[in-house]
PDB file of C-alpha atoms in Angstrom:
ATOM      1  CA  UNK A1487      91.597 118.690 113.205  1.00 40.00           C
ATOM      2  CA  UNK A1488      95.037 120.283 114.192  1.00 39.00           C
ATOM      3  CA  UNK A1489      94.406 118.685 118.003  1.00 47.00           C
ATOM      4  CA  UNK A1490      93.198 115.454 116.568  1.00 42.00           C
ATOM      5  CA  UNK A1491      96.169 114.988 114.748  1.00 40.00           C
ATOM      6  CA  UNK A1492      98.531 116.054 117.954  1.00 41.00           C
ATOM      7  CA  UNK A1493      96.842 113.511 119.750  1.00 47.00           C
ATOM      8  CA  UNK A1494      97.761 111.290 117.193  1.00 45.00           C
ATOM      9  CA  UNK A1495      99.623 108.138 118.504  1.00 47.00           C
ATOM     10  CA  UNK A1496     103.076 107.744 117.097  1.00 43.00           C
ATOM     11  CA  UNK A1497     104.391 104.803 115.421  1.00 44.00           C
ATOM     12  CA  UNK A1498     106.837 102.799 117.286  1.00 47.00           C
ATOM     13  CA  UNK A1499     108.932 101.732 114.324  1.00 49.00           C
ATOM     14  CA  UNK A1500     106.687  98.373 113.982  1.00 54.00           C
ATOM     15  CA  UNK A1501     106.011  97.033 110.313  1.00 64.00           C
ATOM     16  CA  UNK A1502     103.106  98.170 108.151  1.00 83.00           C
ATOM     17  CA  UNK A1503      99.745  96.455 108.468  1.00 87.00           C
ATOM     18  CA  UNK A1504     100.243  95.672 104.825  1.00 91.00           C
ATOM     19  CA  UNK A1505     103.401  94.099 105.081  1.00 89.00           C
ATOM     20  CA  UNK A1506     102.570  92.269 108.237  1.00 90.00           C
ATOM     21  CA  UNK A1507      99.424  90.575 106.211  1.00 93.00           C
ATOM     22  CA  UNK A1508     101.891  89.555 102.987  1.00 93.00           C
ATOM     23  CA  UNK A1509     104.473  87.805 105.180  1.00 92.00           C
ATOM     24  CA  UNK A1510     101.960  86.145 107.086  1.00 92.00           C
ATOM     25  CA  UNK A1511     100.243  85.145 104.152  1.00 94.00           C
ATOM     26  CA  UNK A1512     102.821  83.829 102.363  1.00 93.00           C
ATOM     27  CA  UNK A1513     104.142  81.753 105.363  1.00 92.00           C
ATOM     28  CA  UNK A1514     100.966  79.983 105.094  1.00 93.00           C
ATOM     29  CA  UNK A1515     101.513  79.548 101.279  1.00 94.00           C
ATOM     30  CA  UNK A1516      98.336  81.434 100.344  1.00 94.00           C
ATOM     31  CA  UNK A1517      97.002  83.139  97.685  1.00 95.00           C
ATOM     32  CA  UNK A1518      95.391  86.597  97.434  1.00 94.00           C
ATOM     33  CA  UNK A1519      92.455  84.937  96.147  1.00 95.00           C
ATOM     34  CA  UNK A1520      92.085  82.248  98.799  1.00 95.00           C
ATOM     35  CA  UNK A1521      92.953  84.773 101.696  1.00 95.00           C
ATOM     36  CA  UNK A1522      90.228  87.007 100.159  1.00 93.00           C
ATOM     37  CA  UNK A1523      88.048  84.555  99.616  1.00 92.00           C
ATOM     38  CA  UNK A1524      88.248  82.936 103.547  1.00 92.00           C
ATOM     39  CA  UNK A1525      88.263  86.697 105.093  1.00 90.00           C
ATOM     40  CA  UNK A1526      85.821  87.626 102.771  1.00 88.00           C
ATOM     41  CA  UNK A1527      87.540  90.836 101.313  1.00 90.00           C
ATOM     42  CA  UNK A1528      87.491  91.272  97.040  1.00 91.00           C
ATOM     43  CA  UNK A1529      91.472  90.288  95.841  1.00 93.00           C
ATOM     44  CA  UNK A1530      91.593  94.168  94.816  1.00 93.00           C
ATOM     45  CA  UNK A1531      90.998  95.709  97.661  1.00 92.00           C
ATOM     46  CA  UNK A1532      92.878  93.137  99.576  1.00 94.00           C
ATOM     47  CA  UNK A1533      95.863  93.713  97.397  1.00 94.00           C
ATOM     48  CA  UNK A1534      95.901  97.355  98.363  1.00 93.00           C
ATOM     49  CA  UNK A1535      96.083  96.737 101.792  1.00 92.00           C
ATOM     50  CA  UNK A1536      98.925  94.517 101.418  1.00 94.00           C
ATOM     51  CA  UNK A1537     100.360  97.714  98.821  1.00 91.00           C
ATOM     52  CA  UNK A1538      99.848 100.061 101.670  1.00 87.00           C
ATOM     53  CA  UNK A1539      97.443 101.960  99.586  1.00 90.00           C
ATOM     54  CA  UNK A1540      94.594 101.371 101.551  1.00 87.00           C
ATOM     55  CA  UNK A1541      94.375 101.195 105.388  1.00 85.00           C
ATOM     56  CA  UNK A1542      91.268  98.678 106.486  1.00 87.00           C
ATOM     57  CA  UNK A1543      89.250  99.589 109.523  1.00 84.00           C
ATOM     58  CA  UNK A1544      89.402  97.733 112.636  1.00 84.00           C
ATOM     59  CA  UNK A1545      86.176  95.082 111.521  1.00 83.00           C
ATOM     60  CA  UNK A1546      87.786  94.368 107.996  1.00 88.00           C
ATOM     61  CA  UNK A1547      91.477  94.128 109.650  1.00 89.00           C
ATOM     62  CA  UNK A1548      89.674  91.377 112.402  1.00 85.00           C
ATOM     63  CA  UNK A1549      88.459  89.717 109.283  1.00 88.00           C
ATOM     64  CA  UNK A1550      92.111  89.146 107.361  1.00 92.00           C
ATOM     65  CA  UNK A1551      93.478  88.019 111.283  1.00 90.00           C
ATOM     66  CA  UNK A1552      91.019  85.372 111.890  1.00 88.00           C
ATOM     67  CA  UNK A1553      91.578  84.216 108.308  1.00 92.00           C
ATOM     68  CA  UNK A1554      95.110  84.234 108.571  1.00 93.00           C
ATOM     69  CA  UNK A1555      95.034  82.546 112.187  1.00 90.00           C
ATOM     70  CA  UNK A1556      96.311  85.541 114.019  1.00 88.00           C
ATOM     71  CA  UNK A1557      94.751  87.966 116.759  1.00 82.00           C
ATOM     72  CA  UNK A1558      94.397  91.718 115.234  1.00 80.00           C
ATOM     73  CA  UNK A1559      97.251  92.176 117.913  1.00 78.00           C
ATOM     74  CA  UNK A1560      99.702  90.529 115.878  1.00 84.00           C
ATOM     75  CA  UNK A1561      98.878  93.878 113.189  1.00 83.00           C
ATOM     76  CA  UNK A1562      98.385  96.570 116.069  1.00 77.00           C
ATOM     77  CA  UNK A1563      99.742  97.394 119.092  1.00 70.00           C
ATOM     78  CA  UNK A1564      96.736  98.584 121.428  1.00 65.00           C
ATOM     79  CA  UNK A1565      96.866  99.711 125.332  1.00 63.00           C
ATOM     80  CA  UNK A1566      94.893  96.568 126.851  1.00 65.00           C
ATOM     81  CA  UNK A1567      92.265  97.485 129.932  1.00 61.00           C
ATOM     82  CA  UNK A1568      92.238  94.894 132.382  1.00 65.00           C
ATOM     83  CA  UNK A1569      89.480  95.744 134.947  1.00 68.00           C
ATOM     84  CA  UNK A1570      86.179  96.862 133.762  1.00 77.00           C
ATOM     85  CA  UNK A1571      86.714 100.465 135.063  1.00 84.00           C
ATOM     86  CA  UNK A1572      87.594 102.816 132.091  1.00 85.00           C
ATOM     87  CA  UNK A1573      88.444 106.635 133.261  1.00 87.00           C
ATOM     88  CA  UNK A1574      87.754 109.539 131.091  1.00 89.00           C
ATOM     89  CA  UNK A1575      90.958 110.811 129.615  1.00 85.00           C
ATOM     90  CA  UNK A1576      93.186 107.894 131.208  1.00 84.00           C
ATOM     91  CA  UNK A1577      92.420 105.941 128.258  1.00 84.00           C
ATOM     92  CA  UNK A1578      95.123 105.171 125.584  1.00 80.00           C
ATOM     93  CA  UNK A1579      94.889 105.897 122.141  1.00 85.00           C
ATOM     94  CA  UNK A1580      95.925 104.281 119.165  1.00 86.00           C
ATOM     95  CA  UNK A1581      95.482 104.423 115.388  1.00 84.00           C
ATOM     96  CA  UNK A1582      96.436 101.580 112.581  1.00 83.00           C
ATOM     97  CA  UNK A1583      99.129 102.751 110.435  1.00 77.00           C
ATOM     98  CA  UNK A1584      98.277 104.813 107.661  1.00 74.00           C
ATOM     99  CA  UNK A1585      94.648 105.520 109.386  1.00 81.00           C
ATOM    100  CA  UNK A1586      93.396 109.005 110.364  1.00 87.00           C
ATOM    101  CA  UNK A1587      91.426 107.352 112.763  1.00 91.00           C
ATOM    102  CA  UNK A1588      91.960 107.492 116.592  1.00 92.00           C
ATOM    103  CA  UNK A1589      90.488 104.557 118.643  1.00 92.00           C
ATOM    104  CA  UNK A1590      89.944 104.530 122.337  1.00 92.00           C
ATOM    105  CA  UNK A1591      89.360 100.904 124.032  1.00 88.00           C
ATOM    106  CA  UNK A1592      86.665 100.579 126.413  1.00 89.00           C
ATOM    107  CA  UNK A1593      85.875  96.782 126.607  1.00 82.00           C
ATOM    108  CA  UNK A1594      87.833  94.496 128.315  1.00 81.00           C
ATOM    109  CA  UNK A1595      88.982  90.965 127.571  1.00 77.00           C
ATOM    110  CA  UNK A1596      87.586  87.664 129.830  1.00 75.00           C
ATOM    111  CA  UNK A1597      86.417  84.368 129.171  1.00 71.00           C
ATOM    112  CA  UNK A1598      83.384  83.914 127.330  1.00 72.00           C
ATOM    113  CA  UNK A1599      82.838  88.360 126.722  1.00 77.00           C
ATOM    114  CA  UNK A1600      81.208  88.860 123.237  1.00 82.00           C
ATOM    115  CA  UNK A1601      81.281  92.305 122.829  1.00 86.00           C
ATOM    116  CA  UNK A1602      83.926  94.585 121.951  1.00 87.00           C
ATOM    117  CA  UNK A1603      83.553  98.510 122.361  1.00 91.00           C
ATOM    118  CA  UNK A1604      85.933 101.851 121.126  1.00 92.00           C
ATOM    119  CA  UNK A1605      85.386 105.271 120.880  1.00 96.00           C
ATOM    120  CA  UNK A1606      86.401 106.549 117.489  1.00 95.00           C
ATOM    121  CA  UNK A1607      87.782 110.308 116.719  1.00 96.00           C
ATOM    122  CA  UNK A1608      87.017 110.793 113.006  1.00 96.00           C
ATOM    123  CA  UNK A1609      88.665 113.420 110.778  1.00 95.00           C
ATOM    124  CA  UNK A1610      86.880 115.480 108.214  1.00 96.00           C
ATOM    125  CA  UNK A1611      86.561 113.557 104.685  1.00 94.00           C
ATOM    126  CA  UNK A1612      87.046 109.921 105.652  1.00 94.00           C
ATOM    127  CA  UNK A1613      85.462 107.420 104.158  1.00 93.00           C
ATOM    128  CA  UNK A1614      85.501 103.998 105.245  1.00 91.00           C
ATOM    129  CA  UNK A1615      85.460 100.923 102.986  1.00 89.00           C
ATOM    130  CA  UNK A1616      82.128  98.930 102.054  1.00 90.00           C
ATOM    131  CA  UNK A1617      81.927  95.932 104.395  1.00 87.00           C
ATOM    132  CA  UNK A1618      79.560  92.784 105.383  1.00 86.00           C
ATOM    133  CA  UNK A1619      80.542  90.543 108.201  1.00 83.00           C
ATOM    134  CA  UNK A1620      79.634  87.851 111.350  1.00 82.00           C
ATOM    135  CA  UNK A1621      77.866  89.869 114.121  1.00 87.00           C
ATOM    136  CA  UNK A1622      75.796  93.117 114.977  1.00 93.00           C
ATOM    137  CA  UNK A1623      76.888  96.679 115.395  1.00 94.00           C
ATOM    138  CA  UNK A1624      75.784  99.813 117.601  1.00 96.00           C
ATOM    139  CA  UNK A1625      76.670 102.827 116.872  1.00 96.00           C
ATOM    140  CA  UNK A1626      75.903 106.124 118.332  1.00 98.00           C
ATOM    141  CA  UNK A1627      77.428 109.816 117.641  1.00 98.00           C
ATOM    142  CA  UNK A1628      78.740 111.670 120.190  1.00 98.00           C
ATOM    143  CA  UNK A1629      80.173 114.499 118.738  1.00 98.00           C
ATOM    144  CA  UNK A1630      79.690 115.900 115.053  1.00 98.00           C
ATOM    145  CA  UNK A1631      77.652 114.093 112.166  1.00 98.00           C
ATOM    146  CA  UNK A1632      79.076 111.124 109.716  1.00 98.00           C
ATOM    147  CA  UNK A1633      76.889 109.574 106.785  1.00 98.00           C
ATOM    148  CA  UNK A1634      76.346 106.066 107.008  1.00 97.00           C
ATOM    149  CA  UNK A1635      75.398 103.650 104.230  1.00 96.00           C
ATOM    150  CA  UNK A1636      73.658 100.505 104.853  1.00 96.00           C
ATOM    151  CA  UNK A1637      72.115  98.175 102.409  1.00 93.00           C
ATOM    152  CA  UNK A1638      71.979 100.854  99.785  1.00 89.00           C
ATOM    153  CA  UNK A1639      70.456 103.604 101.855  1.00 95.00           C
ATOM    154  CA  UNK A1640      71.898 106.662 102.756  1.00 96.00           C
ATOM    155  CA  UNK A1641      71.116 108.796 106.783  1.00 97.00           C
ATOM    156  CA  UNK A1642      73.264 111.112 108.240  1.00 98.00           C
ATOM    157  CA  UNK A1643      73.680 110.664 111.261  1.00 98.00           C
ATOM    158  CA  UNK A1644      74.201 114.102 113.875  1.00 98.00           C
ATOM    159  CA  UNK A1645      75.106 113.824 117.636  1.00 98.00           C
ATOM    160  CA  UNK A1646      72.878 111.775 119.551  1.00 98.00           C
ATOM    161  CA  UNK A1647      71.878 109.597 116.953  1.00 98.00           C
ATOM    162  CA  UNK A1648      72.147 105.587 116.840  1.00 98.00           C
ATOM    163  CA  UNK A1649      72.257 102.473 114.825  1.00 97.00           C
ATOM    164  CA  UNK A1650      71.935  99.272 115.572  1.00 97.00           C
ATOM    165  CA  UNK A1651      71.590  96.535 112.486  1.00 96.00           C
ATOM    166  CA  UNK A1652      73.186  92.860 111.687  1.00 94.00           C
ATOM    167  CA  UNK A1653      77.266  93.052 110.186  1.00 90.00           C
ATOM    168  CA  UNK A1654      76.009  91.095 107.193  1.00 90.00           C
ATOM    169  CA  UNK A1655      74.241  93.803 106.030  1.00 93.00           C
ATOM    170  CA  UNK A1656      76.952  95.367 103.607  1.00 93.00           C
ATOM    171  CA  UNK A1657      77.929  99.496 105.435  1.00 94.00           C
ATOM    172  CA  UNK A1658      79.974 101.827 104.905  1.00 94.00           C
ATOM    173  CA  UNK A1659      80.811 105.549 106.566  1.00 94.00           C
ATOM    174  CA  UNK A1660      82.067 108.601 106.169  1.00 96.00           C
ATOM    175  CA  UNK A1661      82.605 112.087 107.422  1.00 97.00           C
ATOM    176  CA  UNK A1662      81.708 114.502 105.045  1.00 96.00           C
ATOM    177  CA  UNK A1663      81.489 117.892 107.396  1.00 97.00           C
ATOM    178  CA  UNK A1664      84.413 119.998 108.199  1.00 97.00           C
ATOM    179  CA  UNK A1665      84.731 118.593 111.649  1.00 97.00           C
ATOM    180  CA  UNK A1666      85.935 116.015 113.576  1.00 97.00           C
ATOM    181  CA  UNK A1667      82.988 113.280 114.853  1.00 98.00           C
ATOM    182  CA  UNK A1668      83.342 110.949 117.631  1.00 98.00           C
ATOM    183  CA  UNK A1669      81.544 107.731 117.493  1.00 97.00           C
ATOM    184  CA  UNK A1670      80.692 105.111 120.395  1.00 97.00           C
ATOM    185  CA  UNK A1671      81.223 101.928 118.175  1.00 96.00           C
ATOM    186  CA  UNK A1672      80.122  98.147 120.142  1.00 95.00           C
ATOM    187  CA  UNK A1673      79.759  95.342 118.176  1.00 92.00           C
ATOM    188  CA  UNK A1674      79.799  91.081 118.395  1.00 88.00           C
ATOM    189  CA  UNK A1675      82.496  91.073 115.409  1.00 75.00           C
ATOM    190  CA  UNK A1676      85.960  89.464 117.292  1.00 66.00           C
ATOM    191  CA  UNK A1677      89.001  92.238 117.623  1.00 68.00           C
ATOM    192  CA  UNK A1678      91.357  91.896 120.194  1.00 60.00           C
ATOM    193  CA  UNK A1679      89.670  88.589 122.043  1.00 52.00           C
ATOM    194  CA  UNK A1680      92.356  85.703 122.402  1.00 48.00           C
ATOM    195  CA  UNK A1681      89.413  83.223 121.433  1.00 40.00           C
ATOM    196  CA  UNK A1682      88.972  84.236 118.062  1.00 42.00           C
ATOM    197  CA  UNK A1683      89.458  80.893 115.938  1.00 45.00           C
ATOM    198  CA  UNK A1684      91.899  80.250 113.086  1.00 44.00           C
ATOM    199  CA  UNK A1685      90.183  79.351 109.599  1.00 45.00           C
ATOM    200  CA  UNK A1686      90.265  75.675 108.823  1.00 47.00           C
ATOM    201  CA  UNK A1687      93.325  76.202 106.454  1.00 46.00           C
ATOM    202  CA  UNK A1688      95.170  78.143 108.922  1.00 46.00           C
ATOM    203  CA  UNK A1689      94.868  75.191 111.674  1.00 46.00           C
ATOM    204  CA  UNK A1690      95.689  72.724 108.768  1.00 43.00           C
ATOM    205  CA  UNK A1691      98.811  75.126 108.194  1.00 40.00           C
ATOM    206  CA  UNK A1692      99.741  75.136 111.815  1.00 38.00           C
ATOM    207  CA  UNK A1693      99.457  71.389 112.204  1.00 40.00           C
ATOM    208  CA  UNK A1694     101.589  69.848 109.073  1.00 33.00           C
ATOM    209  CA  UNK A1695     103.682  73.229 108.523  1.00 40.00           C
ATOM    210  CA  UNK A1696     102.385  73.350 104.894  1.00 34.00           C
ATOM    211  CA  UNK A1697      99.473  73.410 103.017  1.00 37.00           C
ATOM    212  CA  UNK A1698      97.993  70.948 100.394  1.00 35.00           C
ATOM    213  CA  UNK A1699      98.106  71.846  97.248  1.00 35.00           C
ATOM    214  CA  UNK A1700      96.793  69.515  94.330  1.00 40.00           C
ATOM    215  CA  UNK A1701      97.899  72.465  91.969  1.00 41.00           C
ATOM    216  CA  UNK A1702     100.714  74.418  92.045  1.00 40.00           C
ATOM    217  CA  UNK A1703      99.930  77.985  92.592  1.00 46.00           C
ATOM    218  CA  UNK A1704     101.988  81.120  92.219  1.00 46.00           C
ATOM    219  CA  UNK A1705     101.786  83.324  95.499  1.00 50.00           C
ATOM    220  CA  UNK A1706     101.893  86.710  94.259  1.00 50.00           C
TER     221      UNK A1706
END
């Protein structure tokens, strides 16, 4: 774990995710409950993120974006790849703020690409949140063993092992050896692709500057 976390990226003095998702939030006049609702993430959970005292993975952070009308790039700062050719430690890394994880891109971005690929580095005793979304998922261990929940059911999952089922299935994972893991993630679910679309509220918002309300709310 001690070289995992000196291969750590380091911050570059940008916002936290958290406060990045409340200001963009409440320049769209929205509540917690009606971002939750259109991203699909409970109002609790939600409202830790925006408290920094949660940090959501990549998937659930792709899920607040698209809600919000926003690529995950306007959260995280990640090294782009261009050309289809990925070299083995020429990669950049990068981590979301107030995540142990370490993400390496593979997949690239072009017109019409549906899939979106990372390597993950995985310290001992994380767990991820529980999560359901659009899409499918691969995932296959490289290096160590995580335990991964789907639908209720419990496998753990050792190096060379793979899993392939539908996002809507609600998942969650964790780490619970005393050693790193590294994961080959690939999934369908948008992350850094330009195409992603705004919700239908967040195009409303972009078009007439505000949003209709027939009651007044109080943002929180």
């Amino acid at each position: 774990m001690t070289d995992a976390a000196q291969q750590r990226p380091q911050s570059e003095g940008r916002p936290k995710v958290g406060a990045l998702i409340r200001a963009r939030r409440r320049q769209l006049h929205l509540t917690l409950e009606a971002l939750g609702k259109s991203a699909e993430v409970s109002v609790g959970y939600l409202s830790q993120v925006e408290r920094d005292h949660a940090t959501p993975s990549l998937g659930t952070l792709a899920q607040i974006a698209r809600a919000l009308g926003v690529g995950i790039d306007y959260f995280v700062s990640a090294p782009s790849t261009k050309t289809a050719l990925t070299r083995a430690g020429e990669r950049g890394q990068f981590s979301l703020d107030g995540s142990s994880i370490i993400y390496e891109r593979l997949g690239t971005d072009f017109p019409g690409n549906m899939l979106s690929s990372f390597i993950m580095l995985v310290p001992p005793g994380y767990r991820s949140e529980t999560v359901a979304h659009e899409g499918e998922e691969i995932l296959y261990v490289l290096e160590g063993a995580i335990t991964q929940r789907l639908d209720g059911d419990e496998m753990i999952m050792s190096a060379g092992d793979s899993l392939h089922f539908r996002g809507n299935r609600p998942h969650s994972w964790s780490n619970h050896t005393d050693k790193p893991a590294r994961l080959l993630w690939t999934g369908t679910l948008a992350l850094f692709r330009s195409s992603a679309r705004p919700t239908r509220q967040a195009e409303t918002v972009a078009k007439i500057g505000i949003m209709p309300i027939k009651k007044k709310k109080l943002v929180k």
